Coordinates of C-alpha atoms (C1' of nucleotides) in Angstrom, one line a residue:
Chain E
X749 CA 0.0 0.0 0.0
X750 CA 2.6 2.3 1.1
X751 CA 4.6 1.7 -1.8
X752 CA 1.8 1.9 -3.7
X753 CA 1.4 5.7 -2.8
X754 CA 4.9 6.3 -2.9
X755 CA 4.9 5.0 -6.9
X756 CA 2.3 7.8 -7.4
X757 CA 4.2 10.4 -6.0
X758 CA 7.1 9.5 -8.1
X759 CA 4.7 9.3 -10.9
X760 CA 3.6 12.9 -9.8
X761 CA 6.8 14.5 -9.4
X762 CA 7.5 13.9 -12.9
X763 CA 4.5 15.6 -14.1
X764 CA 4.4 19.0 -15.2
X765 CA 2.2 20.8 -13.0
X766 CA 3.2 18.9 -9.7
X767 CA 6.9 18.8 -10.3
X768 CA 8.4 20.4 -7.2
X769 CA 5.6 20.4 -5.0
X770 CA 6.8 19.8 -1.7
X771 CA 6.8 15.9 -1.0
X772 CA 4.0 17.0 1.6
X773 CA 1.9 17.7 -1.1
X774 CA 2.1 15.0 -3.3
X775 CA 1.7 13.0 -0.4
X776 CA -2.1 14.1 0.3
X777 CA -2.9 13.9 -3.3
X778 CA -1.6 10.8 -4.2
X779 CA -4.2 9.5 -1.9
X780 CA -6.5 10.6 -4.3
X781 CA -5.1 9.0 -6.9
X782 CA -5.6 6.1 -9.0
X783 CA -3.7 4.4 -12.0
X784 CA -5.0 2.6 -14.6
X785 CA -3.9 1.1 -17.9
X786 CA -5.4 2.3 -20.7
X787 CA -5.5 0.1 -24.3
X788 CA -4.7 1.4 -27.4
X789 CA -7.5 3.1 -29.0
X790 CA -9.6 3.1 -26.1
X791 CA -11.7 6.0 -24.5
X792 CA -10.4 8.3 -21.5
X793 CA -13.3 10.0 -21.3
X794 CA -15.7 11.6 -23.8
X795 CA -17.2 14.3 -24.8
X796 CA -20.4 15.8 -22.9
X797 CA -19.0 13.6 -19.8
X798 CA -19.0 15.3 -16.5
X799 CA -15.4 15.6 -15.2
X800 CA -14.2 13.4 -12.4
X801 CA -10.5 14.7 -12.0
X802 CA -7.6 15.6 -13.5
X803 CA -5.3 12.9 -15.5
X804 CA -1.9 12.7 -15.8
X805 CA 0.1 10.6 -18.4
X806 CA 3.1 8.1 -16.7
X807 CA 3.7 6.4 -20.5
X808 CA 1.9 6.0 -23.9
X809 CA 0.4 8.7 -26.2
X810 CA -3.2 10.2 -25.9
X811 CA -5.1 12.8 -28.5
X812 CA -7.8 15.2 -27.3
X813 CA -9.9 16.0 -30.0
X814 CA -13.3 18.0 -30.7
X815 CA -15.5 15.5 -32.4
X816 CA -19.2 16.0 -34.2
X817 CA -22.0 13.6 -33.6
X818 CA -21.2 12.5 -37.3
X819 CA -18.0 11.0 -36.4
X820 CA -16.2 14.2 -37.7
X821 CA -12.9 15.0 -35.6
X822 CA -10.0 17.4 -34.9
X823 CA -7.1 16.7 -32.8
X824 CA -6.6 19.7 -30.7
X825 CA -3.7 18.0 -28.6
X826 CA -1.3 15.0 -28.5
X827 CA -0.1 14.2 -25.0
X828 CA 2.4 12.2 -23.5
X829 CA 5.0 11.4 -20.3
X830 CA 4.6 14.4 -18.1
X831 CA 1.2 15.8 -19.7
X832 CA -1.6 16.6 -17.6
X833 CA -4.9 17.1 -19.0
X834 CA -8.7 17.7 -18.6
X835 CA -8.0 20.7 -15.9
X836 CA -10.6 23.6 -17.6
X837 CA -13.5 21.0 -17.2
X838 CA -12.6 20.1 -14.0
X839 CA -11.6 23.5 -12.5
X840 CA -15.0 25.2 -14.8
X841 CA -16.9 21.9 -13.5
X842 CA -18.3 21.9 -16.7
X843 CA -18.5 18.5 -18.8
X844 CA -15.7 17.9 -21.0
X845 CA -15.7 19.6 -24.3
X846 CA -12.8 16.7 -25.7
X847 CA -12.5 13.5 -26.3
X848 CA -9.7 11.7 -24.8
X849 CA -8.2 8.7 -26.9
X850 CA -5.4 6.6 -26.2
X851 CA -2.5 6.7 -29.5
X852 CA -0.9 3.3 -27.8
X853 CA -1.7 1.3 -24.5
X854 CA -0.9 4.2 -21.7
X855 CA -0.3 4.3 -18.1
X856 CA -2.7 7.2 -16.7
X857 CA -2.5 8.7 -13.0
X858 CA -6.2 9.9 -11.8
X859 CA -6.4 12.5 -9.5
X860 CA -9.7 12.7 -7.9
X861 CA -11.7 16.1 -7.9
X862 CA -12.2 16.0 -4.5
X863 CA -8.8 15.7 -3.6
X864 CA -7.1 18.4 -5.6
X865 CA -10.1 21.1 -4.8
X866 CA -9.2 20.1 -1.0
X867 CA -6.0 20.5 -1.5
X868 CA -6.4 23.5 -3.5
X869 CA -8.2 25.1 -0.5
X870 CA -5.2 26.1 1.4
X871 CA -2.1 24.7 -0.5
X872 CA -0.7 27.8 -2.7
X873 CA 2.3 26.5 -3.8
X874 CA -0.4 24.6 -5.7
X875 CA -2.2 27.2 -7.2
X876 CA 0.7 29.2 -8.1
X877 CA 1.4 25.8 -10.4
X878 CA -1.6 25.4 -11.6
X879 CA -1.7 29.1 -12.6
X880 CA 1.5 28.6 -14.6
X881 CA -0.2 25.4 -16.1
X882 CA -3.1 27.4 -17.6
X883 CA -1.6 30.5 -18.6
X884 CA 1.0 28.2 -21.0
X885 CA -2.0 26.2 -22.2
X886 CA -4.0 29.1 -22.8
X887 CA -1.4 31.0 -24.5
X888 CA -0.6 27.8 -26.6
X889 CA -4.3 27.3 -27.7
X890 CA -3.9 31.1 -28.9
X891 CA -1.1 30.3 -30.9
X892 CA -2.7 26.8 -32.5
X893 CA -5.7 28.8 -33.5
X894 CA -3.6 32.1 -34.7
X895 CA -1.7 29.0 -36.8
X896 CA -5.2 27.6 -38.2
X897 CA -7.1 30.8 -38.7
X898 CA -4.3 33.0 -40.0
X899 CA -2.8 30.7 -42.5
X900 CA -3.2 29.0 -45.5
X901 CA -2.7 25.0 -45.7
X902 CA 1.3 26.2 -47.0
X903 CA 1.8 28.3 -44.4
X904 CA 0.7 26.0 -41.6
X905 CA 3.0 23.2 -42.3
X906 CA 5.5 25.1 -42.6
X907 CA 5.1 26.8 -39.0
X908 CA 4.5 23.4 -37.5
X909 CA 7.6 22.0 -39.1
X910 CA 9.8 25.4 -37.6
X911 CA 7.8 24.8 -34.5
X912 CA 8.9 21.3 -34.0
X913 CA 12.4 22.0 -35.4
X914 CA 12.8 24.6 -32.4
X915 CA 11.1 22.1 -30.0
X916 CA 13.6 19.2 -30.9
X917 CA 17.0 21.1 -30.2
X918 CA 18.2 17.9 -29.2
X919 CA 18.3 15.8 -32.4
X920 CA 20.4 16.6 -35.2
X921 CA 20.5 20.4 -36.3
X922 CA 17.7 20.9 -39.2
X923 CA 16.0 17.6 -38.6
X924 CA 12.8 16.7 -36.7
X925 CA 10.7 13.7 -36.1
X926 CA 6.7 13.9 -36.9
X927 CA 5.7 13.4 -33.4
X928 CA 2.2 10.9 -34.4
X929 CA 0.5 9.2 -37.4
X930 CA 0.3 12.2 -40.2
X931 CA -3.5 12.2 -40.3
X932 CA -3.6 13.7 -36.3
X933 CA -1.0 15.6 -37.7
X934 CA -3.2 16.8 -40.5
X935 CA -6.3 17.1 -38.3
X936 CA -4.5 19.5 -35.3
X937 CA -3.4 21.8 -38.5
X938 CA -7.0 21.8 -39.8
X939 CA -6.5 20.2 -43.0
X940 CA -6.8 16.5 -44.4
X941 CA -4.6 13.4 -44.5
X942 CA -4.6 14.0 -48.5
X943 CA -3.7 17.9 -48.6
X944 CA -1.1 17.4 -45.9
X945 CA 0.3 14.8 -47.7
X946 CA 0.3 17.2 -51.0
X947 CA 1.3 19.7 -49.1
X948 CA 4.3 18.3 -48.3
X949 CA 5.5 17.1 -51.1
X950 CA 5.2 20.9 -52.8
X951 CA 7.3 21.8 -49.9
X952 CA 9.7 19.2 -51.3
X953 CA 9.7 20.6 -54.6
X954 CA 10.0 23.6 -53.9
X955 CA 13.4 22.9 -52.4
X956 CA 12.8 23.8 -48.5
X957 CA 12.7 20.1 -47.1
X958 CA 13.1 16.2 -48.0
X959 CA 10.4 13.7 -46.7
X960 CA 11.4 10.4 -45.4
X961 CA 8.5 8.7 -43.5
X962 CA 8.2 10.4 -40.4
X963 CA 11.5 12.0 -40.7
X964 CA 11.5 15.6 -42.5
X965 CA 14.9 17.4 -43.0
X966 CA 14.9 21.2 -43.2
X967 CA 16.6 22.0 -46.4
X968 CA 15.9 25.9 -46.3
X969 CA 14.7 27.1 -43.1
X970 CA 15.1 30.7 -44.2
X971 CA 12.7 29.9 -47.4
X972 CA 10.7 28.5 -45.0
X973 CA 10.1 30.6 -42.9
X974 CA 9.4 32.8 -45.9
X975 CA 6.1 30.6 -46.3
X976 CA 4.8 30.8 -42.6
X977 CA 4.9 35.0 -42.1
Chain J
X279 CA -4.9 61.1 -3.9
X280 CA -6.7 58.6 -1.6
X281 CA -10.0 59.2 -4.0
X282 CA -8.2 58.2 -7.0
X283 CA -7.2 55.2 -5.5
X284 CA -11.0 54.4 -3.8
X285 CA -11.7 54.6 -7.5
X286 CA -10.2 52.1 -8.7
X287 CA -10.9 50.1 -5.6
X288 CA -13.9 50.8 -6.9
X289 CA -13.7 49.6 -10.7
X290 CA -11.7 46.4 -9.5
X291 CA -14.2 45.1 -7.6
X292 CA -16.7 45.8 -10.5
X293 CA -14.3 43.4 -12.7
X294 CA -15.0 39.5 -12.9
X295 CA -11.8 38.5 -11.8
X296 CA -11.6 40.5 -8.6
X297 CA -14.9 40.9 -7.5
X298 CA -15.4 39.7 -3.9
X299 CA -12.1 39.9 -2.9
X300 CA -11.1 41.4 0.6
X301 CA -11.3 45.1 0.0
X302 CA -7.2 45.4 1.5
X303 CA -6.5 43.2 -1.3
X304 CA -8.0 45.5 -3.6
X305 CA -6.4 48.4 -2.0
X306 CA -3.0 47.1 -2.5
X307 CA -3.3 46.3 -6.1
X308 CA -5.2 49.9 -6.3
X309 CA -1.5 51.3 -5.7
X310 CA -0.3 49.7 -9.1
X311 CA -2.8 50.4 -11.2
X312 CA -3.2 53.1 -13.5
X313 CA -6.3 54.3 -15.5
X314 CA -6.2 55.0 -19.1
X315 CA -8.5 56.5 -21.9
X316 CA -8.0 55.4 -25.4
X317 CA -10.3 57.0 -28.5
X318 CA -12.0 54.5 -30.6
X319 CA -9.7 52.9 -32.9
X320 CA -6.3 52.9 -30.7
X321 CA -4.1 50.4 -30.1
X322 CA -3.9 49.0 -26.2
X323 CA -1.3 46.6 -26.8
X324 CA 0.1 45.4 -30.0
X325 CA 0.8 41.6 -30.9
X326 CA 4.7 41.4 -30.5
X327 CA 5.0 43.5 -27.6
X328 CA 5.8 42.6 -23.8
X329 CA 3.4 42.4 -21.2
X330 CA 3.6 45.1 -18.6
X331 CA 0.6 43.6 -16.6
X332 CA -3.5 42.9 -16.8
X333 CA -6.1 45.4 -18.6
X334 CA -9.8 45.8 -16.8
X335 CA -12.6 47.3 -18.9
X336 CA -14.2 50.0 -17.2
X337 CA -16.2 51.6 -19.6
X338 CA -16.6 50.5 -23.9
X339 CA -15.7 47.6 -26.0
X340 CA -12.3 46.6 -27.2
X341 CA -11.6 43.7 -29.8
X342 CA -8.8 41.0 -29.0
X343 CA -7.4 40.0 -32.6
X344 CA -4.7 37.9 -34.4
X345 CA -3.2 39.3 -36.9
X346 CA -1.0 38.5 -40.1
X347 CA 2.4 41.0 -41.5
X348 CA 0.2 41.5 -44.3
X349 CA -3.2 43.2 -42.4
X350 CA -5.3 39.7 -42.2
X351 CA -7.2 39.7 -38.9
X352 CA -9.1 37.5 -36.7
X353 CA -11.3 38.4 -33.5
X354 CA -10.7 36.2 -31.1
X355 CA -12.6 37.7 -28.1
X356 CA -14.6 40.9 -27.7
X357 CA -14.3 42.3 -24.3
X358 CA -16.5 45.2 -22.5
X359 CA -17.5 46.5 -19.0
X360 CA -15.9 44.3 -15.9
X361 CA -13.9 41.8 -18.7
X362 CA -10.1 42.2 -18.3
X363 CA -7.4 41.1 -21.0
X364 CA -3.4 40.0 -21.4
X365 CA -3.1 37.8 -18.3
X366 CA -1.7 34.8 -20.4
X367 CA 1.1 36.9 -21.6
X368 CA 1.4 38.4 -18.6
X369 CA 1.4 35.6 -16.3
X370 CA 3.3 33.4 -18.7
X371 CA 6.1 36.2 -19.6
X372 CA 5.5 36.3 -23.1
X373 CA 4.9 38.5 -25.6
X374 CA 1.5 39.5 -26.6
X375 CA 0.0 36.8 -29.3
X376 CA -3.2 39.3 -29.8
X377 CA -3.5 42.6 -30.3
X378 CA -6.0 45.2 -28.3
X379 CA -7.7 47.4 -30.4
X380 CA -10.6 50.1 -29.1
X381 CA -14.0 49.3 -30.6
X382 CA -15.5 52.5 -28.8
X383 CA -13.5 55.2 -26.5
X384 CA -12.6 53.0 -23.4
X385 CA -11.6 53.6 -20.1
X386 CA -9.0 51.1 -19.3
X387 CA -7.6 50.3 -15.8
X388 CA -4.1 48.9 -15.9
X389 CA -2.8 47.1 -12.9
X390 CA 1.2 46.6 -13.3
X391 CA 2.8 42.9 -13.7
X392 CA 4.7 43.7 -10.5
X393 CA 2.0 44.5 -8.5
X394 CA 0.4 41.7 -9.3
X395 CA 3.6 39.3 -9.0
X396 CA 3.7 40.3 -5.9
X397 CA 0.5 40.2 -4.3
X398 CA 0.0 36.8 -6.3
X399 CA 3.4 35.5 -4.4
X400 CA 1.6 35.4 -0.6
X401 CA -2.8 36.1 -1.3
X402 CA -4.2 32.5 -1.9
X403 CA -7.7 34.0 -2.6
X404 CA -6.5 35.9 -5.7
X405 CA -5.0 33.0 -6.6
X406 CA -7.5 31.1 -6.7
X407 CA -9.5 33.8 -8.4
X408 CA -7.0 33.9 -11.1
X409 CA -7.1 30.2 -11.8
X410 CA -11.3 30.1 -12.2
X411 CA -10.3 33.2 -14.6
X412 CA -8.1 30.6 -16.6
X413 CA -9.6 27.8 -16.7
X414 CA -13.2 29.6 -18.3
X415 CA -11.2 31.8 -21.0
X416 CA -9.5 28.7 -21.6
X417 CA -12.9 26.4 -21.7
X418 CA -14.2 29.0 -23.8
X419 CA -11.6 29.2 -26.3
X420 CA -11.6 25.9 -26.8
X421 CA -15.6 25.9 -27.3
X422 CA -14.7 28.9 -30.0
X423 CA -12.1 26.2 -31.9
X424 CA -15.2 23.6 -31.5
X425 CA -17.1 25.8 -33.6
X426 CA -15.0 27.4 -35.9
X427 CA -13.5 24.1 -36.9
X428 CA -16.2 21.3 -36.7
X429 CA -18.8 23.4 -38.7
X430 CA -19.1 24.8 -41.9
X431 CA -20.6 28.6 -42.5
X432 CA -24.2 27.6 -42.0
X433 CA -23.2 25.7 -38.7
X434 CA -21.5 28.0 -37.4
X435 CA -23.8 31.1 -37.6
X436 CA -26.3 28.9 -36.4
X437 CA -24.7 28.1 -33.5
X438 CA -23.5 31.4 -32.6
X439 CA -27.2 32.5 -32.5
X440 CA -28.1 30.0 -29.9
X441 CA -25.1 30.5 -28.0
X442 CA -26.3 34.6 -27.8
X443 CA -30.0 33.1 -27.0
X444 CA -28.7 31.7 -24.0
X445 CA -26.8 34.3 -22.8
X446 CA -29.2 37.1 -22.9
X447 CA -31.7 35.3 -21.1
X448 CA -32.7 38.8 -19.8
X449 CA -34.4 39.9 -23.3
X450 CA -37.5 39.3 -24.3
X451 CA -37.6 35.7 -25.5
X452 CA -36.1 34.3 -28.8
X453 CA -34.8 37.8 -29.6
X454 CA -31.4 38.7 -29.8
X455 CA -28.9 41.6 -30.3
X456 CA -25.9 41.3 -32.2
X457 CA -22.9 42.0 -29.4
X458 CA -20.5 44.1 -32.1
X459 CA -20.4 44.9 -36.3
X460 CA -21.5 42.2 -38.1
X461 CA -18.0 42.5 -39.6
X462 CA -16.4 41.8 -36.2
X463 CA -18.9 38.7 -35.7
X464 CA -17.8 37.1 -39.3
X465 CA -13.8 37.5 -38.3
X466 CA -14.7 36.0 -35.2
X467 CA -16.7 32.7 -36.6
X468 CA -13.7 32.4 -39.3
X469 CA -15.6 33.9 -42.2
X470 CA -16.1 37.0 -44.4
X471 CA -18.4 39.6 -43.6
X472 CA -19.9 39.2 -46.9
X473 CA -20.2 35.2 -46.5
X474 CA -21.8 35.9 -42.9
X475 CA -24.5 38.3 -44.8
X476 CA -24.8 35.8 -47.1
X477 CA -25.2 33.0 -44.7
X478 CA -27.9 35.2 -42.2
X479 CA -30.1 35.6 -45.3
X480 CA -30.1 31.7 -46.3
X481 CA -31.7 31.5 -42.3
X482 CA -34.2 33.6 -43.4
X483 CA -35.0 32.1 -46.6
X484 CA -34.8 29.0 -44.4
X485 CA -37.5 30.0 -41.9
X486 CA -35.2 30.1 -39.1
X487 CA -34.4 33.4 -38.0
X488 CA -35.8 37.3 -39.0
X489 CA -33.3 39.9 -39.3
X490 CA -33.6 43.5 -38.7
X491 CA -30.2 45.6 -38.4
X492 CA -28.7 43.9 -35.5
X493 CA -31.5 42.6 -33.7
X494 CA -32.4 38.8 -34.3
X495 CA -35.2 36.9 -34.0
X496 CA -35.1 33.1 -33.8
X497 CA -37.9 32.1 -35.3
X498 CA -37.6 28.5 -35.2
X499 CA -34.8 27.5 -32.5
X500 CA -35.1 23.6 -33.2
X501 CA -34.3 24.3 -36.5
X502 CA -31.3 26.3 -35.6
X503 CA -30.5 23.5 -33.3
X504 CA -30.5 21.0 -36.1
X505 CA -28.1 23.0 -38.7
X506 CA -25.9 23.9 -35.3
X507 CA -25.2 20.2 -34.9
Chain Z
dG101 C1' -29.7 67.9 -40.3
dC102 C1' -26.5 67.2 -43.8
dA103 C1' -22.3 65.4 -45.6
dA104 C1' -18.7 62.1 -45.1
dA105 C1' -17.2 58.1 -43.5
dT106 C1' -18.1 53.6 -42.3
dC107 C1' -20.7 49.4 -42.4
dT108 C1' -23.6 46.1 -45.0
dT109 C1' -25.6 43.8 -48.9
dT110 C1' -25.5 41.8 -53.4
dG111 C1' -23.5 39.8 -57.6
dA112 C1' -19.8 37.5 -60.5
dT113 C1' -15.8 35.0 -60.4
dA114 C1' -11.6 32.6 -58.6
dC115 C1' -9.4 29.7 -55.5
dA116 C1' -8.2 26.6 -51.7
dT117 C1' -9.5 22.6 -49.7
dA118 C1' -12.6 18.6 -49.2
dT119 C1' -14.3 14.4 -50.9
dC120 C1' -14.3 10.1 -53.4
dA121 C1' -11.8 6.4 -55.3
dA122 C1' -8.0 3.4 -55.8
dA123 C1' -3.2 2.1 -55.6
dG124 C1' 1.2 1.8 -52.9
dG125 C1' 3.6 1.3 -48.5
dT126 C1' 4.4 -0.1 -43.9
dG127 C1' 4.1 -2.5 -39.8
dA128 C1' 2.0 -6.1 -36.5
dG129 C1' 0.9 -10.8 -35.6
dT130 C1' 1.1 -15.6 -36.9
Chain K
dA396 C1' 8.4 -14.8 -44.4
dC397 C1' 3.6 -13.9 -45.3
dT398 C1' -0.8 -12.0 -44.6
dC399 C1' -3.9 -8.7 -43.0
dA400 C1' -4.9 -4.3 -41.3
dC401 C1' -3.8 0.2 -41.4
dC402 C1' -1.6 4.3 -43.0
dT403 C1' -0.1 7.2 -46.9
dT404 C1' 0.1 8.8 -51.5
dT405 C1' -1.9 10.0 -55.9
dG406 C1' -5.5 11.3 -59.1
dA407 C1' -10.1 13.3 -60.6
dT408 C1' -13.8 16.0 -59.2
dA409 C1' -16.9 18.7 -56.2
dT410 C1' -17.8 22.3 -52.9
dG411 C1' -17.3 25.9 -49.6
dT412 C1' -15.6 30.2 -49.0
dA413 C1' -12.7 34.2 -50.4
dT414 C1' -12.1 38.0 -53.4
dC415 C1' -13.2 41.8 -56.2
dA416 C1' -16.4 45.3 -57.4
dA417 C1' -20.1 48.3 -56.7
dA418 C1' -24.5 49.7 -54.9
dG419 C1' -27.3 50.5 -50.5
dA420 C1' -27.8 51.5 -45.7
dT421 C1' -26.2 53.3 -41.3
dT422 C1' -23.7 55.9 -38.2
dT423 C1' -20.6 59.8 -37.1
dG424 C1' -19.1 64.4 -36.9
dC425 C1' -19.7 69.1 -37.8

DNA sequence: GCAAATCTTTGATACATATCAAAGGTGAGT
DNA sequence: ACTCACCTTTGATATGTATCAAAGATTTGC
């Protein structure tokens, strides 16, 4: 049991938002936690459900999407190791507006409402995190949509590939891995499987990167850049 | 002096994120803040430029916007009376993603980032105030990508309308009135002003709604309700 | 209350992107 | 290694929405 707890503070202190917290902290809440194993493919939660905590991802891939009741979808999100998500419906208590779908089996913390408003009373250290946590997302989801609205099919793949290239300062200068399938990739830049795969390959011929599976080399980062003012 | 600053007391505790809070927390952030008046048309804060703290809305409208090099813009948000503005940039420490334009002649309160910083570091209440602040732009924001990228024109007009229905409950049943321009409303649902013209008359021709000027009348809401799906 | 500026509507046309269909790849499980 | 399922590419066509242009309708400022 004990070690049970202490696995989900370990779990926590990797996270994002709780990284840091005093061990105090993490103590109380991991009692409000849960872990569960999530298959491939299956459903975190849904939309229109009413939000039971907040989730936090130990391993494995997830996408939130927005979906319509004809089965149409757009990936607003791919989360992994460290991510926390489904915090606006539960701080709003509102019922979720995403879908949340695991990309490959996952290892998923839960913790309970209950637990983190409690602790959310009277812990600030907390809130000051949590404040940092939605500020970034906010200001992310501004940026996504400035991406989307702003730009034409060109322009946003050539943002996302400089985005990702800036994000992956750890691989190979002017090299980046596509970080999922290319269809969620399609879908978070608002487009289709088929255009995004077009659109690519005009990038290619136009000389400002080579394709090669999931792998895209930057050729001409200043050309470019060019296409994503 | 001391009148100034009962003044803005006063106007901060008129504003949604700091209404209800302890009136010597008010006071304190009273000493950081600054009021403003900007003619119709000016520019609060430009996209590019560093945050120097949060905006409240006194008095008019102002128009939250992304915009392209080349003069392409999008409304993201239109703010008025008791709305305030710029507290992801602020409290993330970034530069402003949107621009702040004045719809009408405003009257702006400014309270600085370092006031705020600091009263943030130690007052849990605030924080907590800020956080609810958060998490509903953010839930709303993403409800705005739900609709903007899950529908088509006809969608989302249709479900804008509702959306207004339910927030003015206080008007006299299945009536509404447009909240800005009609050009301001089309940039924010992702479309033309001529395609939104376009798109309110094919409601009419529908059945659905009656238009006159800005003022709305939903004339058959489970209509609405079935094109909004 | 009138003129000027600004907003809105309407029409004709062009373009970006979606959709449908089918072939080519790639990877997982046996 | 082979098959089956799934992902990706390519092609042909359809459609939604933007753009350009100009006439009406409001609102603003004097």
């Amino acid at each position: 049991m004990a070690s049970h707890l202490q696995l989900h503070v370990d779990t926590l202190a990797r996270s994002s938002v709780f990284s840091d917290l005093p061990i105090e902290t993490l103590g109380r809440l991991a009692i409000g936690t849960s872990e569960a194993a999530f298959a491939r493919g299956s459903v975190v939660f849904g939309r229109g459900s009413a939000s039971t905590g907040i989730h936090v991802v130990d391993a494995g891939q997830l996408k939130l999407t927005i979906e319509t009741i004809q089965g149409d979808e757009h990936v607003v999100e791919i989360v992994q190791d460290g991510d926390c998500f489904g915090e606006a419906a539960m701080l709003t208590n509102r019922l979720h507006l995403l879908s949340a779908v695991a990309l490959s089996d996952c290892k998923l913390l839960h913790v309970s409402r209950n637990t983190l408003i409690n602790e959310l009373e009277h812990n600030h250290a907390l809130a000051q995190r949590l404040i940092a946590n939605l500020s970034d997302r906010l200001y992310r989801r501004t940026s996504d949509m400035e991406n989307i609205l702003l730009r034409k099919a060109l322009g946003r793949v050539a943002r996302f590939i400089l985005d990702e290239l800036e994000r992956e300062s750890t691989s190979p200068s002017g090299q980046i891995q596509l970080p999922a399938r290319k269809g969620l990739i399609a879908s978070k830049l608002n487009m289709t499987q088929e255009h995004f795969s077009r659109t690519l390959r005009t990038l290619c011929a136009r000389g400002k990167i080579a394709v090669n599976g999931a792998t895209i080399d930057v050729v001409n980062e200043e050309g470019l850049r060019r296409i994503a003012a």
